[in-house]
PDB file of C-alpha atoms in Angstrom:
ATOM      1  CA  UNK A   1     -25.736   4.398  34.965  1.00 53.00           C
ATOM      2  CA  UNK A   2     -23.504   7.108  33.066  1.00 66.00           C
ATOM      3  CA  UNK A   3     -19.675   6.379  33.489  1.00 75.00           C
ATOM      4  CA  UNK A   4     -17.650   9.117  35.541  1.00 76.00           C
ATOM      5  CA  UNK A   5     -16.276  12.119  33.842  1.00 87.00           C
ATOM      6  CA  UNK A   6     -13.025  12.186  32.695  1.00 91.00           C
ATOM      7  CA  UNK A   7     -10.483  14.324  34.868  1.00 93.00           C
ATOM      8  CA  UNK A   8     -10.292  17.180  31.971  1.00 94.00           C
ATOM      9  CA  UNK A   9      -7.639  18.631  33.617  1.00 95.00           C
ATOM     10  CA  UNK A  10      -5.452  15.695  33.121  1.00 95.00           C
ATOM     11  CA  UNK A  11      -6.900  14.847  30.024  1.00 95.00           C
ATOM     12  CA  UNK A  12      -6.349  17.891  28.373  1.00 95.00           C
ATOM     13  CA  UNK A  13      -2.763  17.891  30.268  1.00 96.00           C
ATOM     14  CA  UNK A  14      -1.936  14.166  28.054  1.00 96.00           C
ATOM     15  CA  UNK A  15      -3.413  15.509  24.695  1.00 95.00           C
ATOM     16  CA  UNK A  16      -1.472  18.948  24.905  1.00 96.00           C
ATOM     17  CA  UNK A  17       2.026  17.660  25.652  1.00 95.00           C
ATOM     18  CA  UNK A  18       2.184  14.941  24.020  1.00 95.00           C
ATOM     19  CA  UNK A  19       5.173  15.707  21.731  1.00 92.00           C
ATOM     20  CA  UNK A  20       7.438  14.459  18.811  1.00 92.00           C
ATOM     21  CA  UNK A  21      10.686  13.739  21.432  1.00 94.00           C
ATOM     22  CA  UNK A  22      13.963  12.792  19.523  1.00 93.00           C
ATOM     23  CA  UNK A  23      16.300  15.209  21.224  1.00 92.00           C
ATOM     24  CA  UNK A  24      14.896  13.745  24.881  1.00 94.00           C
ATOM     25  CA  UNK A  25      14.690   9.946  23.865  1.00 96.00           C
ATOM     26  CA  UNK A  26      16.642   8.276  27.392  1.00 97.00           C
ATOM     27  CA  UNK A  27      18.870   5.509  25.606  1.00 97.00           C
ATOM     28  CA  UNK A  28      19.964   3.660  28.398  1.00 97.00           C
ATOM     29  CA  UNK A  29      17.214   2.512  30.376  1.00 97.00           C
ATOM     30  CA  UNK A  30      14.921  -0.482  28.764  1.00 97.00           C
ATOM     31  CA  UNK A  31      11.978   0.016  28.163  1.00 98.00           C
ATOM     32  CA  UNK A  32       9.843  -3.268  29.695  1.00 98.00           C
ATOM     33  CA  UNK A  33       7.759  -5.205  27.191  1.00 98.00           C
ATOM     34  CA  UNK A  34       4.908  -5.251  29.215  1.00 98.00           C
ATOM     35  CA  UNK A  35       4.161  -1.638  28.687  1.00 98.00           C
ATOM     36  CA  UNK A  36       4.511  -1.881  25.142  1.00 98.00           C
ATOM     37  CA  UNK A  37       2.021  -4.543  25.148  1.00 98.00           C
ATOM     38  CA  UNK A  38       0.022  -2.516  27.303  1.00 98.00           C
ATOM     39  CA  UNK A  39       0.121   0.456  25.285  1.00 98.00           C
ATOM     40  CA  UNK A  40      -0.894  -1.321  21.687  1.00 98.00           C
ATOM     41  CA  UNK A  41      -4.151  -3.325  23.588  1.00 98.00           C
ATOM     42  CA  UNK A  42      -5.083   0.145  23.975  1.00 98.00           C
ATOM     43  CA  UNK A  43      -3.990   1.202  20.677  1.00 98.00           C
ATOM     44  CA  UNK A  44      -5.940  -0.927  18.739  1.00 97.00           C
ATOM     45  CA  UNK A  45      -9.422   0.461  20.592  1.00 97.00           C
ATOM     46  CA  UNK A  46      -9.077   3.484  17.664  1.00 96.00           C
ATOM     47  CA  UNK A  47     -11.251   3.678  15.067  1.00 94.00           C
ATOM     48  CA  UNK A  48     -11.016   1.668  11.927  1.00 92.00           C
ATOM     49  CA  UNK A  49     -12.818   1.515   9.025  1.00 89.00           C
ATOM     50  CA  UNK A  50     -15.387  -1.404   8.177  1.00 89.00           C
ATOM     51  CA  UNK A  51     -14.039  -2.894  11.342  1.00 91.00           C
ATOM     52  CA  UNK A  52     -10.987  -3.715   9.230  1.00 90.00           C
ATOM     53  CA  UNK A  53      -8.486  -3.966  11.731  1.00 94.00           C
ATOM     54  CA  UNK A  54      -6.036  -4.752   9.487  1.00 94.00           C
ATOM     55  CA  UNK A  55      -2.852  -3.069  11.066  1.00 95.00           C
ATOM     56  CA  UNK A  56       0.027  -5.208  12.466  1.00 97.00           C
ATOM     57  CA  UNK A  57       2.918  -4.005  14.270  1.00 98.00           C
ATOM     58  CA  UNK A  58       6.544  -5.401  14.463  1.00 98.00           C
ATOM     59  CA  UNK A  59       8.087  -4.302  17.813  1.00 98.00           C
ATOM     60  CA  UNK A  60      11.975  -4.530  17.246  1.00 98.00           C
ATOM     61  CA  UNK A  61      14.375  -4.480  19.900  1.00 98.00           C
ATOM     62  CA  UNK A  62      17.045  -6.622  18.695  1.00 98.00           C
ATOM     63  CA  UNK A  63      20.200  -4.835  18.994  1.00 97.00           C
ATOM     64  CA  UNK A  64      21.676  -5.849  15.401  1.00 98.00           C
ATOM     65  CA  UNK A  65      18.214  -5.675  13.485  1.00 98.00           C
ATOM     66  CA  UNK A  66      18.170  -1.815  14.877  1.00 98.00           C
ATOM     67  CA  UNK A  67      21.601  -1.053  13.463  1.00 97.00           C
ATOM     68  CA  UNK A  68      20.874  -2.233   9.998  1.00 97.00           C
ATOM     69  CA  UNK A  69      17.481  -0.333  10.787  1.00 97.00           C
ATOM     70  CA  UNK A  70      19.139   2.650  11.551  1.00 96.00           C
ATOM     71  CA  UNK A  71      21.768   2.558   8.391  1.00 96.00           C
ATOM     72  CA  UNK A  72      18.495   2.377   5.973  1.00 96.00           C
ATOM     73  CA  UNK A  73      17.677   5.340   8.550  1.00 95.00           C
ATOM     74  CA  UNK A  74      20.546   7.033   7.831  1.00 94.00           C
ATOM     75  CA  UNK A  75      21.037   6.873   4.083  1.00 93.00           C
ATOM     76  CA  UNK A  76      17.463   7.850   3.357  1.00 93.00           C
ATOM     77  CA  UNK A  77      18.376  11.263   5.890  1.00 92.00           C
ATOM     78  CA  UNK A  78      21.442  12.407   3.701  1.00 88.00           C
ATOM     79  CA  UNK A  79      18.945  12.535   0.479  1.00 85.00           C
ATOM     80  CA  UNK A  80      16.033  13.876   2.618  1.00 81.00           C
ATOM     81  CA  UNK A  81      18.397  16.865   4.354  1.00 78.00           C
ATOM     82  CA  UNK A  82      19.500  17.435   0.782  1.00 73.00           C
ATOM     83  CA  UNK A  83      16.674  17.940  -0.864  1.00 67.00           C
ATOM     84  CA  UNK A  84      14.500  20.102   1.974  1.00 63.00           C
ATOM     85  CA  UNK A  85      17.864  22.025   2.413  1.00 57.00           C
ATOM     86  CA  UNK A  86      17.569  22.984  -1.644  1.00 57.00           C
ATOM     87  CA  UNK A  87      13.834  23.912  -1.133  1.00 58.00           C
ATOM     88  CA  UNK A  88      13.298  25.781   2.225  1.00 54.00           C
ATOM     89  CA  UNK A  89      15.857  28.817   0.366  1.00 55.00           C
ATOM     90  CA  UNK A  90      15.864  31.693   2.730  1.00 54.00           C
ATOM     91  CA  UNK A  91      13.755  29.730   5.849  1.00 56.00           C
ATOM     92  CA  UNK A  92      16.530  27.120   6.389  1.00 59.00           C
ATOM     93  CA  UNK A  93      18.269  30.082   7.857  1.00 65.00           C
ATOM     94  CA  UNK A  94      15.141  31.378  10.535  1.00 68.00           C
ATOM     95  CA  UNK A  95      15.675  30.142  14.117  1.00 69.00           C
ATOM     96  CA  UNK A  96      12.572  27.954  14.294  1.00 66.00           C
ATOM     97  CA  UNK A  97      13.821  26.042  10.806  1.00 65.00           C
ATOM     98  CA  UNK A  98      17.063  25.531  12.624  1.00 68.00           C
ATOM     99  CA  UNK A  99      15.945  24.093  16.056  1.00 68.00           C
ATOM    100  CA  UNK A 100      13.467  21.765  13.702  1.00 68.00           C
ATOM    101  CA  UNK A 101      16.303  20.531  11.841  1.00 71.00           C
ATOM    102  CA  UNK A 102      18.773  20.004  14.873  1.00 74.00           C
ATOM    103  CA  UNK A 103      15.842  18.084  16.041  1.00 72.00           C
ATOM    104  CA  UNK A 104      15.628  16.011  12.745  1.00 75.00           C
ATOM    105  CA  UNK A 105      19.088  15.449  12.585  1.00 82.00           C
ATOM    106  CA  UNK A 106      18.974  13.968  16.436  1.00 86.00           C
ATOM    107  CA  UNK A 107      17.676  10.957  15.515  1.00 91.00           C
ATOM    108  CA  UNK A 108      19.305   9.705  12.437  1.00 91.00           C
ATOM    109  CA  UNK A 109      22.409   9.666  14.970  1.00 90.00           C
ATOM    110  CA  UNK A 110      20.277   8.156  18.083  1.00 94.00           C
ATOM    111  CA  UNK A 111      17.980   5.631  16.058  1.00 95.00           C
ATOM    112  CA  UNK A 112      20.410   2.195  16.754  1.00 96.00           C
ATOM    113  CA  UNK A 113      20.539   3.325  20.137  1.00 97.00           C
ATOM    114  CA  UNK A 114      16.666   3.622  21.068  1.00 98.00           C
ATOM    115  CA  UNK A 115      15.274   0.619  23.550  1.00 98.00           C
ATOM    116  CA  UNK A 116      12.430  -0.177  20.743  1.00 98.00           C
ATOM    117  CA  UNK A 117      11.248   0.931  17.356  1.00 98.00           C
ATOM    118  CA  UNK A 118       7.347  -0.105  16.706  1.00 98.00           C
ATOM    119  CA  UNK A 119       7.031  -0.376  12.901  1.00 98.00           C
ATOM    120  CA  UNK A 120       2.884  -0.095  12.394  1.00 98.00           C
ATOM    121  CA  UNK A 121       2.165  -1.590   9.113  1.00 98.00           C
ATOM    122  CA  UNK A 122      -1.443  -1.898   7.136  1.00 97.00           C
ATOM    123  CA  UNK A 123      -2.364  -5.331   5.710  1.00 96.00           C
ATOM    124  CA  UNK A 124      -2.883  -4.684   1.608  1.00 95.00           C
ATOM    125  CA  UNK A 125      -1.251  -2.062  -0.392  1.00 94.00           C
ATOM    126  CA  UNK A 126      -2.165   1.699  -0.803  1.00 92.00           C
ATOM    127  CA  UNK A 127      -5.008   2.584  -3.569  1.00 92.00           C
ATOM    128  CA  UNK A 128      -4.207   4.220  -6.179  1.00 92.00           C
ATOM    129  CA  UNK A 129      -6.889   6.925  -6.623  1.00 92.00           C
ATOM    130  CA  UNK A 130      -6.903   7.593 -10.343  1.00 94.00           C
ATOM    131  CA  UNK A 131      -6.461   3.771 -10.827  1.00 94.00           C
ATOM    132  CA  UNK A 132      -9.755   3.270  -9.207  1.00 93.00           C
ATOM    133  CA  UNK A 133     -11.817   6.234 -10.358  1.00 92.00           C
ATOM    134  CA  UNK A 134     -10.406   5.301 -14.084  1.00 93.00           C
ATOM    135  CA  UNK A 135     -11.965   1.661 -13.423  1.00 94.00           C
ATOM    136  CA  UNK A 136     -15.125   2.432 -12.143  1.00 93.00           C
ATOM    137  CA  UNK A 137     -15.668   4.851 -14.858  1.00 93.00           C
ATOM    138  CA  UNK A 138     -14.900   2.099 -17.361  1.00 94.00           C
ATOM    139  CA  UNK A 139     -17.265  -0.434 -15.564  1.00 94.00           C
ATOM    140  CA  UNK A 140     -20.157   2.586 -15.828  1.00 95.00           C
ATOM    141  CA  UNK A 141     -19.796   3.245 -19.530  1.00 94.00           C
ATOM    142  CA  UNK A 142     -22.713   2.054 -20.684  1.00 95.00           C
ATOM    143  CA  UNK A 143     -24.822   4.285 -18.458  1.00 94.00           C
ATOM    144  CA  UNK A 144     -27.021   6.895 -19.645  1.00 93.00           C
ATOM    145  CA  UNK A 145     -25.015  10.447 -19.722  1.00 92.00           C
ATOM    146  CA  UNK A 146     -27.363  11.838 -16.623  1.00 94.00           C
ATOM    147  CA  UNK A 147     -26.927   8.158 -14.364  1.00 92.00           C
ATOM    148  CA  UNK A 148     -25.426   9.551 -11.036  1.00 92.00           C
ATOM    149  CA  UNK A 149     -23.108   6.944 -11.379  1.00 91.00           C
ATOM    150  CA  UNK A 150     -20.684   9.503 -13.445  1.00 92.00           C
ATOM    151  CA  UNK A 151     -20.731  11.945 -10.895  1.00 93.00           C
ATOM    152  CA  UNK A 152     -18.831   9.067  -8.148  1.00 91.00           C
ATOM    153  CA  UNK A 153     -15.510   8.825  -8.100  1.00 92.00           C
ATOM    154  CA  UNK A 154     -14.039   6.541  -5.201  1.00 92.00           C
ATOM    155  CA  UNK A 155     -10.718   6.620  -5.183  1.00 91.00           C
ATOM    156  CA  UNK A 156     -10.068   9.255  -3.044  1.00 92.00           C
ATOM    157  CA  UNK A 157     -12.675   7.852  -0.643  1.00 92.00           C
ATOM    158  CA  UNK A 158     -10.478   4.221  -0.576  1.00 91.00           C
ATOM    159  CA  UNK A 159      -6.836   6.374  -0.218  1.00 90.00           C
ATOM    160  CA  UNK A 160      -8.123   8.290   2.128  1.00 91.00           C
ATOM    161  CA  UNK A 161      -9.413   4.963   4.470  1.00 92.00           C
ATOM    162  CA  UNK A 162      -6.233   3.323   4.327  1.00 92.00           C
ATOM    163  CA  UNK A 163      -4.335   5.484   6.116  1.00 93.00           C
ATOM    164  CA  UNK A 164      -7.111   6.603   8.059  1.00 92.00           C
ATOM    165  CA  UNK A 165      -7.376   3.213   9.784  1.00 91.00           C
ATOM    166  CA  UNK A 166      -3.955   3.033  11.070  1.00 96.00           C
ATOM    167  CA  UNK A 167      -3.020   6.566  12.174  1.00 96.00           C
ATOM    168  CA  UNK A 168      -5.700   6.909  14.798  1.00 96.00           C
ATOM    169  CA  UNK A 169      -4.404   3.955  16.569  1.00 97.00           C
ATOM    170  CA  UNK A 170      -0.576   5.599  15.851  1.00 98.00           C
ATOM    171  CA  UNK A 171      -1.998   8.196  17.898  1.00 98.00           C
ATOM    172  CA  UNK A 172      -3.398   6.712  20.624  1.00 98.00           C
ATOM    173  CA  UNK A 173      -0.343   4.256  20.930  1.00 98.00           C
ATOM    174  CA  UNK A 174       1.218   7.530  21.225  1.00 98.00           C
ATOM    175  CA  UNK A 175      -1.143   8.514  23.667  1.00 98.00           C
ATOM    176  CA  UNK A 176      -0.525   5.568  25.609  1.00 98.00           C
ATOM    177  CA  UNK A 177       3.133   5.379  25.989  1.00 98.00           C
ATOM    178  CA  UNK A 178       2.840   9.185  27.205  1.00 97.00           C
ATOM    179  CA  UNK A 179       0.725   8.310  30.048  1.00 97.00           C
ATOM    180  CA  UNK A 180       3.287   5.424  31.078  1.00 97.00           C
ATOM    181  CA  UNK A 181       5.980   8.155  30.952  1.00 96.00           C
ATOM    182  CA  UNK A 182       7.696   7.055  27.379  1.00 98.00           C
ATOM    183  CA  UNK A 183       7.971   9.429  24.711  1.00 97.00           C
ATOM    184  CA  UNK A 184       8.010   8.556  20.613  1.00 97.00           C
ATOM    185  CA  UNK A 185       7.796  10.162  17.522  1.00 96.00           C
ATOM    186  CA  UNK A 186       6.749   9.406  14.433  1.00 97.00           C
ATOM    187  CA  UNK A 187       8.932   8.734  11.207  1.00 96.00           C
ATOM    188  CA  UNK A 188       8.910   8.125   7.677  1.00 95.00           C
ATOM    189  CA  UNK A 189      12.731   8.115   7.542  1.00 94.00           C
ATOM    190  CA  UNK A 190      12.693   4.504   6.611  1.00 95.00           C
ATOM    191  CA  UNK A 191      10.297   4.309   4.105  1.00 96.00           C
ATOM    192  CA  UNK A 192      12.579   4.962   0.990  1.00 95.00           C
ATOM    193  CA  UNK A 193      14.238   2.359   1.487  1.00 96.00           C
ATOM    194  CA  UNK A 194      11.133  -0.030   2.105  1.00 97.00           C
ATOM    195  CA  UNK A 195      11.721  -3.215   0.324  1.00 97.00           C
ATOM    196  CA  UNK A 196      14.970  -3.131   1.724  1.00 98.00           C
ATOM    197  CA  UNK A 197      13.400  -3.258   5.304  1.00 98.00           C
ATOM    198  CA  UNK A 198      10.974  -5.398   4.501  1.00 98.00           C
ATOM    199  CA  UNK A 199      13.453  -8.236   3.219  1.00 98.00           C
ATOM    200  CA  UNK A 200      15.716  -7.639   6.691  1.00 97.00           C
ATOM    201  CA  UNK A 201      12.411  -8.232   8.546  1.00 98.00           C
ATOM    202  CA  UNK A 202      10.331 -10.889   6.467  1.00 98.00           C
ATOM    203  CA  UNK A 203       8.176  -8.053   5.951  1.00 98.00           C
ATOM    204  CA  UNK A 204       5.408  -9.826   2.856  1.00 97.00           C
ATOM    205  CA  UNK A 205       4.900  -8.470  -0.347  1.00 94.00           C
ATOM    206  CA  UNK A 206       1.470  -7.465   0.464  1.00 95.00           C
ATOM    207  CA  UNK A 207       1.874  -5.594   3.580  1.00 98.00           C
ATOM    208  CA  UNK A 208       2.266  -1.962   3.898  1.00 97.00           C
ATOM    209  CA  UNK A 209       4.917  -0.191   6.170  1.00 98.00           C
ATOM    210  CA  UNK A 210       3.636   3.163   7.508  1.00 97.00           C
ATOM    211  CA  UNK A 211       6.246   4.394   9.896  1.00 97.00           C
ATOM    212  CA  UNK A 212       8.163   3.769  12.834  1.00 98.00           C
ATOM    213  CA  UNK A 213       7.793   4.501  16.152  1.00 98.00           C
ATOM    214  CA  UNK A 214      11.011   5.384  18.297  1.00 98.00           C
ATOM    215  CA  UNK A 215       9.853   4.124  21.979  1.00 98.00           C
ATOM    216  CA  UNK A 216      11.897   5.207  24.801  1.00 98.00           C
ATOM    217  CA  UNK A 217      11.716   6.897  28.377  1.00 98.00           C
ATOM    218  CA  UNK A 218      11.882  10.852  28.591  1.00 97.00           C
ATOM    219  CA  UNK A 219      14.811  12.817  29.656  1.00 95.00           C
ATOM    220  CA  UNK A 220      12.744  14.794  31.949  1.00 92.00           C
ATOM    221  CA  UNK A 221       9.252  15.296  32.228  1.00 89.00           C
ATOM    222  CA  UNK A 222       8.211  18.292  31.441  1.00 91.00           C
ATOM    223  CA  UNK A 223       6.571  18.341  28.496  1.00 93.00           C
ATOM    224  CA  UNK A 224       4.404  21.640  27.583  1.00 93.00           C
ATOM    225  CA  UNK A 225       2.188  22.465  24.802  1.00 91.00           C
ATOM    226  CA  UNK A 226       3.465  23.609  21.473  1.00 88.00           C
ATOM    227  CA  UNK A 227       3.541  26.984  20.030  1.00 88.00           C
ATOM    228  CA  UNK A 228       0.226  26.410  17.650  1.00 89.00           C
ATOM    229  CA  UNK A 229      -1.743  28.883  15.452  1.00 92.00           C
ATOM    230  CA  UNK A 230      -5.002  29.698  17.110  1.00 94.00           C
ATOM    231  CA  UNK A 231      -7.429  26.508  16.115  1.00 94.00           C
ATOM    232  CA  UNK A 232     -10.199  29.605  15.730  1.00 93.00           C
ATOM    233  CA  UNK A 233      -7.954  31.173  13.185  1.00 93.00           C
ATOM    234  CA  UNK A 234      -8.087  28.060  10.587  1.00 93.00           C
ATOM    235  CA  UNK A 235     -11.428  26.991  11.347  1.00 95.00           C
ATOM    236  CA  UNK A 236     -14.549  28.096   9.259  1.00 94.00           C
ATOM    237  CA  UNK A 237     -18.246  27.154  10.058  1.00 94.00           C
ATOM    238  CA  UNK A 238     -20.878  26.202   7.236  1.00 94.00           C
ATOM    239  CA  UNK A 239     -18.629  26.628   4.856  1.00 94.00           C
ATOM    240  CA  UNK A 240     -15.107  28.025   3.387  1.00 94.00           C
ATOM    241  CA  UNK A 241     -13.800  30.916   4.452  1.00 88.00           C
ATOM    242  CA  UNK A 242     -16.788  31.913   6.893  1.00 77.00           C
TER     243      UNK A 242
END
């Protein structure tokens, strides 16, 4: 027998407002471990490829280890406003670059403060695609000019699956704390200063941060769907441009 239909409705209602919330992040209230818990079993249903499954996540909630989170936070901000400041010219001045960066800037300030901060990390470190397609052109050498081995190259394939094993179940975490009435984001902010993170965390050597996770209840609930270009308007059918 056939499963039931999803509600669409309410589907569509989770997928559509499901938004990037740093300005609405509730810092006061706890957020219980169980539904964290909850959330990543159904996190790490997504996709992955070969069946990898090599993603961990490192839930922090420790008050201290989220301050000296939050001042790696913090530094990498100043150079990051700095430097998208210098190259948005004229559009750091248009309303919708402003509200972006006001939202931005709300969590730099807020970080410390959130109940939990989910760091999903990939076992391994990221390819380097032109490391790998100079190696396997090496190893086929010898081949005759025409071998179809010189027309492979797979090291955007491998870049392109390391990331792409994590960030559907990033989503669906997402996903998942949305429909228990928490709202996250996702951030990079931390990521220049990496190694320093990983040394306040016992991150290993060979393990990958991707981002982090802000996890906190919603000021408010009402949530709508963002102004997007028209899907139709960037999509083409059997090939470019048609």
């Amino acid at each position: 027998m056939n499963s039931a239909p999803f509600d669409l409705a309410e589907t569509d209602r989770l997928l559509s407002t499901t938004r990037s919330v740093r300005r609405r992040l509730d810092l006061d209230t706890p957020v219980p471990r169980e539904l964290i818990e909850e959330s990543l079993r159904l996190a790490v249903q997504a996709p992955t490829a070969d069946n990898a499954q090599n993603w961990r996540w490192l839930v922090i909630t420790d008050p201290e280890t989220k301050e000296s989170l939050a001042e790696l936070f913090r530094r990498a901000w100043r150079f990051h406003k700095a430097e998208i400041s210098t190259k948005s010219g004229r559009r750091r001045n248009s309303p919708q670059a402003r509200r972006n960066e006001e939202s931005a800037a709300a969590l730099p300030a807020a970080v410390a403060r959130v109940p939990a901060l989910i760091l999903p990390c990939v076992v391994g470190r990221p390819p380097d695609a032109a490391t790998i397609d100079a190696e396997w052109e090496r190893l086929n050498a010898h081949k005759p000019a025409d071998d179809p081995a010189h027309q492979v190259r797979l090291g955007q394939l491998r870049a392109s699956t390391f990331y792409g094993s994590i960030f559907p179940a990033i989503w669906s975490l997402q996903l998942a704390l949305r429909s228990r009435g928490l709202g996250s984001t996702i951030t990079c902010m931390h990521l220049p200063f990496a190694r320093q993170a990983a040394e306040l965390l016992g991150i290993p050597s060979g393990v990958t941060q991707v981002c982090m996770v802000p996890v906190a209840y919603t000021l408010g609930t009402n949530f709508r769907p963002a102004e997007r270009i028209d899907a139709g308007q960037r999509t083409f059918w059997e090939g470019w441009g048609k």
